[in-house]
Coordinates of C-alpha atoms and ligand atoms in Angstrom, one line a residue:
M667 CA 0.0 0.0 0.0
S668 CA 2.8 2.4 0.9
N669 CA 4.2 2.0 -2.7
T670 CA 0.8 2.8 -4.3
P671 CA 0.8 6.2 -5.9
I672 CA -1.4 8.7 -4.1
T673 CA -4.4 9.5 -6.2
E674 CA -5.7 12.4 -4.1
T675 CA -4.5 14.5 -1.1
V676 CA -7.2 16.0 1.2
D677 CA -7.5 17.3 4.7
A678 CA -10.0 14.6 5.7
V679 CA -11.4 11.3 4.5
V680 CA -14.9 10.5 5.8
I681 CA -16.2 7.0 5.4
G682 CA -19.9 6.6 4.8
A683 CA -22.7 8.8 3.5
G684 CA -25.5 8.2 6.1
F685 CA -26.5 10.7 8.7
S686 CA -22.9 10.8 10.0
G687 CA -21.1 11.2 6.7
L688 CA -23.5 13.9 5.5
A689 CA -23.3 15.9 8.7
M690 CA -19.5 15.6 9.0
N691 CA -18.9 16.4 5.4
R692 CA -21.0 19.6 5.6
R693 CA -19.3 20.7 8.8
L694 CA -15.7 20.2 7.7
R695 CA -16.2 21.3 4.1
D696 CA -18.6 24.1 4.4
D697 CA -18.1 25.5 7.9
M698 CA -14.4 24.9 8.2
G699 CA -13.3 25.2 4.6
M700 CA -11.5 21.9 4.5
S701 CA -10.9 19.6 1.6
V702 CA -12.9 16.3 2.2
R703 CA -13.3 13.1 0.3
V704 CA -16.3 10.9 1.3
F705 CA -16.3 7.2 0.3
E706 CA -19.6 5.3 0.3
A707 CA -20.2 1.7 -0.7
G708 CA -23.8 2.3 -1.8
H709 CA -24.6 4.1 -5.0
D710 CA -26.1 7.0 -3.2
V711 CA -26.5 8.6 0.3
G712 CA -28.6 7.1 3.1
G713 CA -26.4 4.6 5.0
T714 CA -28.6 2.3 7.1
W715 CA -31.7 3.6 5.3
Y716 CA -30.1 2.9 1.9
W717 CA -29.6 -0.8 2.7
N718 CA -32.5 -1.7 5.0
R719 CA -35.4 -1.6 2.6
Y720 CA -37.3 -4.7 3.9
P721 CA -41.1 -4.5 4.2
G722 CA -42.2 -2.4 7.2
A723 CA -38.8 -0.9 7.8
R724 CA -39.0 2.3 9.8
C725 CA -37.3 4.0 12.7
D726 CA -38.5 3.7 16.3
S727 CA -37.7 7.4 17.1
E728 CA -40.5 9.8 16.4
S729 CA -40.0 11.6 13.1
F730 CA -39.5 15.1 14.3
L731 CA -36.6 13.9 16.6
Y732 CA -35.0 11.9 13.8
C733 CA -33.3 14.7 12.0
L734 CA -30.3 16.9 11.6
T735 CA -30.3 20.2 13.3
F736 CA -27.4 22.1 11.8
D737 CA -29.8 24.2 9.6
K738 CA -32.8 25.7 11.2
Q739 CA -34.6 26.4 7.9
L740 CA -34.2 22.7 7.0
M741 CA -35.9 21.8 10.2
Q742 CA -38.8 24.2 9.5
D743 CA -39.2 23.1 5.8
W744 CA -39.2 19.4 6.1
E745 CA -42.7 17.8 6.7
W746 CA -42.7 14.3 8.1
S747 CA -45.9 12.4 7.3
G748 CA -45.9 9.7 10.0
K749 CA -45.5 9.5 13.7
Y750 CA -42.4 7.2 13.0
P751 CA -40.4 7.8 9.9
E752 CA -40.6 5.0 7.4
Q753 CA -37.6 3.9 5.4
P754 CA -38.6 5.5 2.1
E755 CA -39.3 8.8 3.8
I756 CA -36.0 8.8 5.7
L757 CA -34.2 8.1 2.5
R758 CA -36.0 11.0 0.8
Y759 CA -35.0 13.2 3.7
L760 CA -31.3 12.3 3.5
T761 CA -31.4 12.7 -0.3
H762 CA -33.0 16.1 0.2
V763 CA -30.2 17.1 2.6
A764 CA -27.6 15.9 0.1
D765 CA -29.2 17.9 -2.7
R766 CA -29.9 21.0 -0.7
F767 CA -26.4 21.4 0.6
D768 CA -24.7 20.0 -2.5
L769 CA -23.1 17.2 -0.4
R770 CA -22.5 14.7 -3.2
S771 CA -20.0 16.7 -5.2
N772 CA -17.0 15.4 -3.1
M773 CA -18.5 12.0 -2.5
T774 CA -17.4 8.8 -4.3
F775 CA -20.1 6.2 -4.4
N776 CA -20.0 2.5 -5.2
T777 CA -16.6 2.5 -3.4
R778 CA -15.7 0.7 -0.2
V779 CA -12.7 1.6 1.9
T780 CA -10.6 -1.5 2.3
S781 CA -7.6 -0.1 4.1
A782 CA -6.4 2.9 6.1
H783 CA -2.7 3.0 7.2
F784 CA -1.2 5.7 9.4
D785 CA 2.1 6.9 8.1
E786 CA 4.2 8.0 11.1
S787 CA 6.7 9.8 8.9
T788 CA 4.1 12.2 7.6
N789 CA 1.4 11.9 10.3
R790 CA -1.1 11.2 7.6
W791 CA -3.5 8.4 6.8
L792 CA -3.3 6.6 3.5
V793 CA -6.8 5.4 2.6
G794 CA -7.3 2.6 0.1
T795 CA -10.5 1.5 -1.6
D796 CA -11.8 -1.4 -3.7
A797 CA -11.8 0.9 -6.7
G798 CA -8.0 1.5 -6.4
D799 CA -8.0 4.9 -4.8
S800 CA -5.1 5.8 -2.5
V801 CA -5.9 9.0 -0.7
S802 CA -3.7 10.8 1.7
A803 CA -5.5 12.6 4.5
K804 CA -4.6 14.2 7.8
Y805 CA -7.8 13.2 9.4
L806 CA -9.8 9.9 9.0
I807 CA -13.4 10.0 10.2
T808 CA -15.6 6.9 10.2
G809 CA -19.3 7.3 9.8
V810 CA -19.8 3.7 9.1
G811 CA -22.8 3.1 11.3
C812 CA -23.2 0.7 14.2
L813 CA -25.3 -1.9 12.4
S814 CA -23.8 -2.1 8.9
S815 CA -22.2 -5.6 8.7
T816 CA -25.0 -8.1 8.1
Q817 CA -24.8 -11.4 9.9
K818 CA -26.1 -14.5 8.2
P819 CA -25.9 -17.6 10.4
N820 CA -23.7 -20.4 9.1
I821 CA -26.5 -22.9 9.0
K822 CA -25.6 -26.2 7.3
G823 CA -26.6 -26.1 3.7
R824 CA -27.4 -22.4 3.8
D825 CA -26.2 -21.7 0.3
S826 CA -27.8 -24.8 -1.2
F827 CA -31.3 -23.3 -1.2
A828 CA -32.6 -23.2 -4.8
G829 CA -34.9 -20.2 -4.4
P830 CA -34.0 -16.6 -3.6
S831 CA -32.9 -15.7 -0.1
Y832 CA -32.5 -12.2 1.3
H833 CA -31.0 -10.5 4.4
T834 CA -33.3 -7.7 5.7
G835 CA -30.2 -5.4 5.8
E836 CA -29.4 -6.0 2.1
W837 CA -32.9 -5.9 0.7
P838 CA -33.2 -5.6 -3.1
H839 CA -33.9 -2.0 -4.1
E840 CA -36.6 -3.1 -6.5
G841 CA -38.5 -4.8 -3.7
V842 CA -39.5 -8.5 -3.5
D843 CA -43.0 -9.7 -4.5
L844 CA -44.1 -12.3 -2.0
T845 CA -47.5 -12.8 -3.5
G846 CA -48.3 -16.5 -3.7
K847 CA -45.0 -17.5 -2.1
R848 CA -44.2 -19.7 0.8
V849 CA -41.8 -17.6 2.8
G850 CA -39.6 -18.6 5.7
V851 CA -38.2 -15.9 7.9
I852 CA -35.5 -16.6 10.5
G853 CA -35.2 -14.1 13.3
T854 CA -37.6 -12.1 15.5
G855 CA -35.5 -9.1 16.5
S856 CA -36.4 -5.5 15.4
S857 CA -36.2 -6.4 11.7
G858 CA -38.2 -9.5 12.1
V859 CA -40.9 -7.9 14.3
Q860 CA -41.3 -5.0 11.8
S861 CA -41.3 -7.1 8.6
I862 CA -43.3 -10.2 9.8
P863 CA -46.7 -8.5 9.9
V864 CA -46.2 -6.9 6.5
M865 CA -44.9 -10.0 4.8
A866 CA -47.7 -12.0 6.3
K867 CA -50.2 -9.9 4.4
Q868 CA -48.5 -10.6 1.1
A869 CA -47.2 -14.1 1.3
E870 CA -49.3 -17.2 0.6
H871 CA -47.9 -18.6 3.8
L872 CA -45.3 -17.2 6.2
Y873 CA -43.2 -19.6 8.5
V874 CA -41.6 -17.7 11.3
F875 CA -38.5 -19.5 12.6
Q876 CA -38.2 -18.2 16.2
R877 CA -35.2 -19.1 18.4
T878 CA -35.9 -16.6 21.2
P879 CA -39.2 -14.8 21.8
N880 CA -39.0 -11.1 22.3
Y881 CA -40.9 -8.5 24.3
T882 CA -42.5 -5.9 22.0
V883 CA -44.9 -3.0 22.7
P884 CA -47.3 -1.5 20.2
A885 CA -45.8 1.5 18.4
R886 CA -49.2 3.0 17.7
H887 CA -47.9 4.3 14.4
G888 CA -50.0 6.7 12.4
T889 CA -50.0 9.9 10.5
V890 CA -49.1 13.2 12.1
T891 CA -51.2 16.3 11.7
K892 CA -49.8 19.5 10.3
A893 CA -51.0 21.2 13.5
S894 CA -48.9 19.0 15.7
L895 CA -45.8 19.4 13.6
D896 CA -46.3 23.2 13.5
E897 CA -46.4 23.1 17.3
V898 CA -43.1 21.1 17.4
K899 CA -41.6 23.6 15.0
K900 CA -42.4 26.5 17.2
N901 CA -40.5 24.9 20.0
Y902 CA -37.9 22.9 17.9
D903 CA -34.8 24.5 19.5
A904 CA -36.0 23.8 23.0
I905 CA -37.1 20.2 22.1
M906 CA -33.8 19.3 20.5
E907 CA -31.7 21.0 23.3
K908 CA -33.6 19.0 25.9
S909 CA -33.0 15.8 23.8
R910 CA -29.3 16.6 23.7
W911 CA -29.1 16.5 27.5
S912 CA -31.4 13.6 28.0
T913 CA -30.7 9.9 28.6
G914 CA -31.8 8.5 25.3
G915 CA -31.7 11.5 23.0
S916 CA -35.4 12.4 23.1
H917 CA -37.2 15.2 24.9
Y918 CA -39.6 13.0 26.8
D919 CA -39.5 13.1 30.6
M920 CA -38.4 10.0 32.3
S921 CA -40.5 8.6 35.1
E922 CA -39.2 9.3 38.6
I923 CA -41.1 6.6 40.5
S924 CA -40.2 3.0 41.3
A925 CA -42.5 0.2 40.1
M926 CA -42.2 -1.1 43.6
S927 CA -43.5 2.1 45.2
V928 CA -47.1 1.8 44.0
S929 CA -50.0 -0.6 44.5
D930 CA -50.6 -3.4 42.1
E931 CA -53.7 -1.5 40.8
E932 CA -51.8 1.7 40.2
R933 CA -48.9 -0.1 38.5
E934 CA -51.3 -1.9 36.2
A935 CA -53.1 1.4 35.3
I936 CA -49.7 3.0 34.5
Y937 CA -48.7 0.1 32.3
E938 CA -52.2 0.1 30.6
R939 CA -51.9 3.8 29.8
A940 CA -48.3 3.4 28.4
W941 CA -49.4 0.4 26.4
A942 CA -52.3 2.4 24.9
E943 CA -50.0 5.4 24.1
G944 CA -47.4 3.1 22.6
G945 CA -43.7 3.4 21.7
F946 CA -40.7 3.7 24.0
K947 CA -42.8 5.5 26.6
F948 CA -43.6 2.1 28.0
L949 CA -40.0 2.0 29.2
Q950 CA -39.3 5.6 29.8
D951 CA -42.5 7.0 31.1
T952 CA -43.7 4.2 33.4
F953 CA -41.2 3.5 36.1
N954 CA -37.5 4.5 36.7
D955 CA -36.2 1.1 37.8
I956 CA -37.4 -1.3 35.1
A957 CA -33.9 -1.4 33.5
V958 CA -32.0 -1.8 36.8
N959 CA -34.1 -3.7 39.3
L960 CA -35.2 -7.3 38.6
D961 CA -38.3 -7.2 40.8
A962 CA -39.5 -4.0 39.1
N963 CA -38.6 -5.4 35.7
A964 CA -40.6 -8.6 36.5
T965 CA -43.8 -6.5 36.7
A966 CA -43.2 -5.0 33.2
S967 CA -42.2 -8.4 31.8
E968 CA -45.3 -10.1 33.2
F969 CA -47.6 -7.3 32.0
I970 CA -46.3 -7.8 28.4
R971 CA -46.6 -11.6 28.7
K972 CA -50.2 -11.1 29.8
K973 CA -50.9 -8.9 26.8
I974 CA -49.4 -11.6 24.5
R975 CA -51.8 -14.2 26.0
E976 CA -54.7 -11.8 25.5
I977 CA -53.9 -11.0 21.9
V978 CA -52.8 -14.4 20.6
K979 CA -55.8 -16.7 20.4
N980 CA -54.0 -20.1 20.3
P981 CA -52.7 -20.6 23.9
A982 CA -49.9 -22.9 22.7
V983 CA -48.7 -20.2 20.2
A984 CA -49.0 -17.5 22.9
D985 CA -46.9 -19.6 25.2
K986 CA -44.1 -19.9 22.6
L987 CA -44.2 -16.1 21.9
A988 CA -44.0 -15.2 25.6
P989 CA -40.3 -14.5 26.6
V990 CA -39.2 -16.0 29.8
D991 CA -35.4 -16.4 29.4
H992 CA -34.5 -12.7 29.7
P993 CA -35.9 -9.6 31.4
F994 CA -37.8 -7.0 29.3
A995 CA -35.4 -4.3 27.8
S996 CA -32.3 -6.3 28.6
K997 CA -32.2 -6.6 24.8
R998 CA -33.0 -3.7 22.5
P999 CA -36.6 -2.9 23.3
L1000 CA -38.9 -3.4 20.3
I1001 CA -42.0 -1.6 19.2
D1002 CA -44.4 -3.1 16.6
T1003 CA -47.5 -2.8 14.6
D1004 CA -49.8 -5.9 14.9
Y1005 CA -46.9 -8.2 15.6
F1006 CA -48.6 -10.6 18.0
D1007 CA -52.0 -10.4 16.2
T1008 CA -50.2 -11.6 13.1
Y1009 CA -50.0 -15.1 14.7
N1010 CA -53.8 -15.2 14.6
R1011 CA -53.7 -15.3 10.8
D1012 CA -54.3 -18.7 9.1
N1013 CA -51.4 -18.2 6.8
V1014 CA -48.8 -17.7 9.6
T1015 CA -47.0 -20.6 11.4
L1016 CA -44.7 -20.1 14.3
V1017 CA -41.9 -22.6 14.2
D1018 CA -40.1 -23.0 17.6
I1019 CA -36.5 -23.6 16.7
H1020 CA -35.5 -23.3 20.3
A1021 CA -37.4 -26.6 21.0
A1022 CA -36.4 -28.2 17.7
P1023 CA -33.4 -26.4 16.1
I1024 CA -32.9 -26.0 12.4
E1025 CA -30.8 -28.9 11.2
E1026 CA -30.3 -27.9 7.6
I1027 CA -31.3 -25.6 4.8
T1028 CA -32.0 -27.7 1.8
P1029 CA -32.6 -26.8 -1.9
T1030 CA -36.3 -26.8 -1.1
G1031 CA -36.6 -25.3 2.3
I1032 CA -35.7 -25.7 5.9
R1033 CA -35.5 -28.9 7.9
T1034 CA -35.7 -28.7 11.7
Q1035 CA -35.4 -31.5 14.2
D1036 CA -39.1 -32.2 14.0
G1037 CA -40.3 -31.1 10.6
T1038 CA -39.6 -30.1 7.0
Y1039 CA -40.8 -26.7 5.6
D1040 CA -41.0 -26.3 1.8
L1041 CA -40.3 -22.7 0.9
D1042 CA -40.0 -20.5 -2.1
I1043 CA -38.1 -17.6 -0.4
I1044 CA -36.0 -17.4 2.8
V1045 CA -35.6 -14.2 4.7
F1046 CA -32.7 -13.8 7.1
A1047 CA -33.7 -11.2 9.7
T1048 CA -30.7 -12.4 11.7
G1049 CA -29.0 -9.1 12.5
F1050 CA -25.6 -7.6 12.3
D1051 CA -22.0 -8.0 13.5
A1052 CA -22.7 -4.8 15.5
M1053 CA -20.5 -1.9 16.3
T1054 CA -17.1 -3.6 15.5
G1055 CA -17.9 -5.7 12.5
T1056 CA -17.4 -3.0 9.9
Y1057 CA -14.2 -1.8 11.5
N1058 CA -12.8 -5.3 11.6
K1059 CA -13.4 -5.7 7.9
M1060 CA -11.2 -2.8 7.0
D1061 CA -7.5 -3.1 7.3
I1062 CA -7.0 -0.1 9.7
R1063 CA -3.4 0.2 10.9
G1064 CA -2.1 2.8 13.4
R1065 CA 1.3 3.3 14.9
N1066 CA 3.9 0.5 14.4
G1067 CA 1.6 -1.0 11.8
L1068 CA -0.7 -2.3 14.5
A1069 CA -4.1 -3.5 13.2
L1070 CA -7.2 -2.2 14.9
K1071 CA -8.8 -5.6 14.7
D1072 CA -5.9 -7.1 16.6
V1073 CA -6.0 -4.3 19.2
W1074 CA -9.7 -4.9 19.6
A1075 CA -9.4 -8.7 19.5
A1076 CA -10.7 -9.0 23.1
G1077 CA -13.3 -6.3 22.6
P1078 CA -13.2 -2.7 21.4
L1079 CA -10.8 -0.4 23.2
T1080 CA -11.7 3.3 22.9
Y1081 CA -11.5 6.5 24.8
L1082 CA -14.9 8.2 24.9
G1083 CA -16.0 5.9 22.1
V1084 CA -14.6 8.2 19.5
T1085 CA -10.8 7.5 19.5
S1086 CA -8.5 4.5 20.0
A1087 CA -5.0 4.7 21.5
G1088 CA -2.4 4.1 18.8
F1089 CA -4.6 5.5 16.0
P1090 CA -3.8 9.2 15.9
N1091 CA -6.3 11.5 14.1
L1092 CA -8.8 8.7 13.6
F1093 CA -12.3 9.6 14.8
M1094 CA -15.2 7.2 15.0
I1095 CA -18.6 8.7 14.9
T1096 CA -20.8 6.8 17.4
G1097 CA -18.0 4.2 18.0
P1098 CA -18.2 1.5 20.6
G1099 CA -18.0 3.1 24.1
S1100 CA -20.3 5.9 23.2
P1101 CA -24.1 6.1 23.7
S1102 CA -24.8 5.4 20.0
V1103 CA -27.3 2.6 19.7
L1104 CA -28.8 3.3 23.1
S1105 CA -29.9 6.7 21.9
N1106 CA -31.8 8.4 19.2
M1107 CA -29.0 8.2 16.7
P1108 CA -29.0 11.6 15.0
V1109 CA -28.6 13.4 18.4
S1110 CA -25.5 11.3 19.2
I1111 CA -24.2 11.6 15.7
E1112 CA -24.4 15.4 15.8
Q1113 CA -22.7 15.5 19.2
H1114 CA -19.8 13.5 17.8
V1115 CA -19.7 15.7 14.7
G1116 CA -19.5 18.8 16.9
W1117 CA -16.9 17.4 19.2
I1118 CA -14.7 16.0 16.5
S1119 CA -14.8 19.3 14.6
G1120 CA -13.9 21.1 17.8
V1121 CA -10.8 18.9 18.1
I1122 CA -9.9 19.6 14.5
E1123 CA -10.4 23.4 14.9
H1124 CA -8.1 23.3 18.0
M1125 CA -5.5 21.3 16.1
R1126 CA -5.5 23.7 13.2
S1127 CA -5.3 26.8 15.3
A1128 CA -2.7 25.4 17.7
G1129 CA -0.5 23.7 15.1
I1130 CA -1.1 20.2 16.4
S1131 CA -0.2 17.4 14.1
T1132 CA -1.5 14.4 16.1
F1133 CA -4.4 13.9 18.5
E1134 CA -4.3 10.6 20.2
A1135 CA -5.9 8.8 23.2
Q1136 CA -3.7 7.9 26.1
E1137 CA -3.6 4.3 27.1
Q1138 CA -4.5 5.0 30.7
A1139 CA -7.4 7.2 29.8
Q1140 CA -8.7 4.5 27.5
T1141 CA -8.3 1.8 30.0
D1142 CA -10.2 3.9 32.6
W1143 CA -13.0 4.7 30.0
V1144 CA -13.4 1.0 29.0
A1145 CA -13.6 0.1 32.7
H1146 CA -16.2 2.8 33.3
V1147 CA -18.3 1.7 30.3
N1148 CA -18.3 -1.9 31.7
D1149 CA -18.9 -0.9 35.2
L1150 CA -22.0 1.1 34.3
A1151 CA -23.3 -1.7 32.1
S1152 CA -22.8 -4.2 35.0
Q1153 CA -25.3 -2.2 37.1
T1154 CA -28.0 -2.7 34.5
L1155 CA -30.0 -5.8 33.4
F1156 CA -28.4 -5.6 30.0
M1157 CA -25.9 -8.2 31.2
Q1158 CA -28.7 -10.8 31.6
A1159 CA -29.5 -11.3 28.0
N1160 CA -27.6 -12.7 25.0
S1161 CA -27.8 -9.6 22.9
W1162 CA -25.8 -8.1 20.1
Y1163 CA -24.9 -5.3 22.5
L1164 CA -22.7 -7.9 24.0
G1165 CA -21.6 -9.5 20.7
A1166 CA -23.5 -12.6 21.7
N1167 CA -25.0 -13.1 18.2
V1168 CA -21.7 -13.6 16.5
P1169 CA -20.0 -16.9 17.2
G1170 CA -16.6 -16.3 18.7
K1171 CA -17.1 -12.6 19.3
P1172 CA -15.8 -11.5 22.8
R1173 CA -18.6 -10.9 25.2
V1174 CA -18.2 -7.2 26.0
F1175 CA -20.9 -4.7 26.5
M1176 CA -20.2 -2.2 23.7
P1177 CA -22.3 0.9 24.0
Y1178 CA -22.1 3.5 26.9
V1179 CA -25.2 3.2 29.1
G1180 CA -24.7 6.4 31.1
G1181 CA -27.0 8.5 28.8
V1182 CA -26.3 11.1 26.1
G1183 CA -26.5 14.1 28.4
T1184 CA -24.0 12.7 30.9
Y1185 CA -21.7 11.6 28.1
R1186 CA -22.0 15.0 26.4
Q1187 CA -21.0 16.7 29.6
K1188 CA -18.0 14.3 30.0
C1189 CA -16.8 15.1 26.4
D1190 CA -17.2 18.8 27.0
E1191 CA -15.2 18.6 30.2
V1192 CA -12.4 16.7 28.6
A1193 CA -12.2 19.4 25.9
A1194 CA -12.4 22.2 28.4
A1195 CA -9.5 20.6 30.3
G1196 CA -7.3 20.9 27.2
Y1197 CA -8.3 17.5 26.0
E1198 CA -7.5 15.6 29.1
G1199 CA -6.4 12.0 28.4
F1200 CA -5.2 12.8 25.0
T1201 CA -1.7 13.4 23.7
L1202 CA -1.5 16.4 21.3
G1203 CA 1.6 16.2 19.1
K1204 CA 3.0 19.5 17.9
E1205 CA 3.7 20.0 14.1
S1206 CA 7.1 18.6 13.3
V1207 CA 6.4 17.7 9.7
S1208 CA 4.4 19.7 7.2
A1209 CA 0.8 18.5 6.9
Ligands
NAP1489 P1 -31.3 -8.8 16.0 O1 -32.0 -8.0 16.9 O2 -29.9 -9.2 16.3 O3 -32.2 -10.1 15.8 C1 -31.7 -11.2 15.1 C2 -32.7 -12.3 15.2 O4 -32.2 -13.4 14.4 C3 -32.9 -12.8 16.6 O5 -34.3 -13.2 16.7 C4 -32.0 -14.0 16.7 O6 -32.4 -15.0 17.6 C5 -32.2 -14.6 15.3 N1 -31.0 -15.4 14.9 C6 -29.8 -15.0 14.7 N2 -29.0 -16.0 14.4 C7 -29.8 -17.1 14.4 C8 -29.6 -18.5 14.1 N3 -28.4 -19.0 13.9 N4 -30.6 -19.3 14.2 C9 -31.9 -18.8 14.4 N5 -32.1 -17.6 14.7 C10 -31.1 -16.7 14.7 O7 -31.2 -8.2 14.5 P2 -32.3 -7.1 13.9 O8 -33.6 -7.5 14.1 O9 -31.8 -6.9 12.5 O10 -32.0 -5.8 14.7 C11 -30.7 -5.4 15.0 C12 -30.7 -4.0 15.5 O11 -30.9 -3.1 14.4 C13 -31.9 -3.7 16.4 O12 -31.7 -4.1 17.7 C14 -32.0 -2.2 16.3 O13 -31.0 -1.5 17.0 C15 -31.7 -2.0 14.8 N6 -32.9 -1.9 14.1 C16 -33.7 -0.9 14.4 C17 -34.9 -0.8 13.8 C18 -35.8 0.3 14.1 O14 -35.5 1.4 14.5 N7 -37.1 0.0 14.1 C19 -35.3 -1.8 12.8 C20 -34.5 -2.8 12.5 C21 -33.3 -2.9 13.2 P3 -31.8 -15.0 19.1 O15 -32.4 -13.9 19.8 O16 -32.1 -16.3 19.6 O17 -30.3 -14.8 18.9

């Protein structure tokens, strides 16, 4: 790589053209006057929302909160149509942002970054792509998303299936017509829970292969009125500022009462109200100890199981759908539209692959320990190699040629979830060790974009050539991230937060659970203290 001729020299390379890449590009290029090259594997902008086009795909954050806030007029102009933004609408929004701010002109599409090597003699990154680019940049910023490496289980015979198979995270852009088809879907996480009710309406028959049942709460999706959006727009600055200092990146108040402090009747009434309102309020706006106290949690878990038994008419199916192996919200909480009711349809069969695991995928379908299912289409709603998968696929090398994937072999090591010791001038937007996936993503993304650009401004004005996390600060941060997680119920489930869905992946809790407001304050304090915990190298070579 070092002998490859340099094809372009820029101030910064940004990887990815989703929310992160768009916001970072605009900030560095337009506000700070830097030269920037953005590489994107897709043929257009959108990131997560470019790839995840499966039926029913939408975001679980309310529309008006799921936005970029760098331009007030953009916030006033954009009209969301639904309570939750659906994938096509989010993609339209991001396309509009790219058009409106001319963000494509320095983006290279259909191009995947394959390597990034730090050259200690020049203090620059040399970034290689699958299209043969070799770009020299002082700063390397990853906006690669947390859930961008799809994970297909290595089931025996997987590739022998004669019909088409799709992963929800790589759904064909032209859509898939399920009419008259026998469809098998493996997986009942967010993607499964969103797509199963929609696919059931189209397919001749839908077989749901469920290994672990999940708790899910009605989203109560619907349209939004112009009047309610206008009201939001009048108060947009205050709403977003409150979100920035909140726990999860939204402006909703969190409950301040314990589930154990009220009578059974009061508790039931609070859960009923939250169930009727729908969405994440069931977690945020009911009781403050559901995520940390097993007894409190048991009341919420049991309430949802009761609802499942009420909705699903066949008691044996309801039993299989009712989760008992992990507490509610110890995995990513889910919200749905008609998920449990879908199992009342005649054309839907729940296949319990916990009781009778899949033995083989055959040319004609799926064979489990106790049955054979003939299928025309298989859908893998089996998730992602989250948070680190995409990093590990790139050959990122820092000082002394050290590979990031080797440094992270026992779990990701970061300071503040945005830098890693030994990798100067590499900044990871919503990297492991930051709130990221535990928050409304655009709020966390913009916080990182702001903080990273603050660092770069400082470096430019003070003649700093390298900005690098110190080992001790990183060790302390990783310990802090783990310590906080250990006080929650997150450690009681086999979730992708812990890497449990990828065979051989180290079991380490990856996101920061302390909340976006606390985290923001910590990042601000570190900056105010002259970037405490970082080593700032003075210019010794021309950059
Ligand atoms: P996921 O939550 O990891 O769920 C994967 C599903 O596949 C699980 O039910 C899992 O079962 C099953 N599975 C995996 N390997 C299997 C195997 N070998 N055999 C049988 N079943 C297997 O993945 P996801 O649903 O794509 O969601 C990932 C994350 O993306 C979400 O948690 C969320 O953060 C994000 N997302 C968000 C939205 C949204 O905003 N609405 C929508 C989609 C995704 P086990 O539980 O037994 O492992």
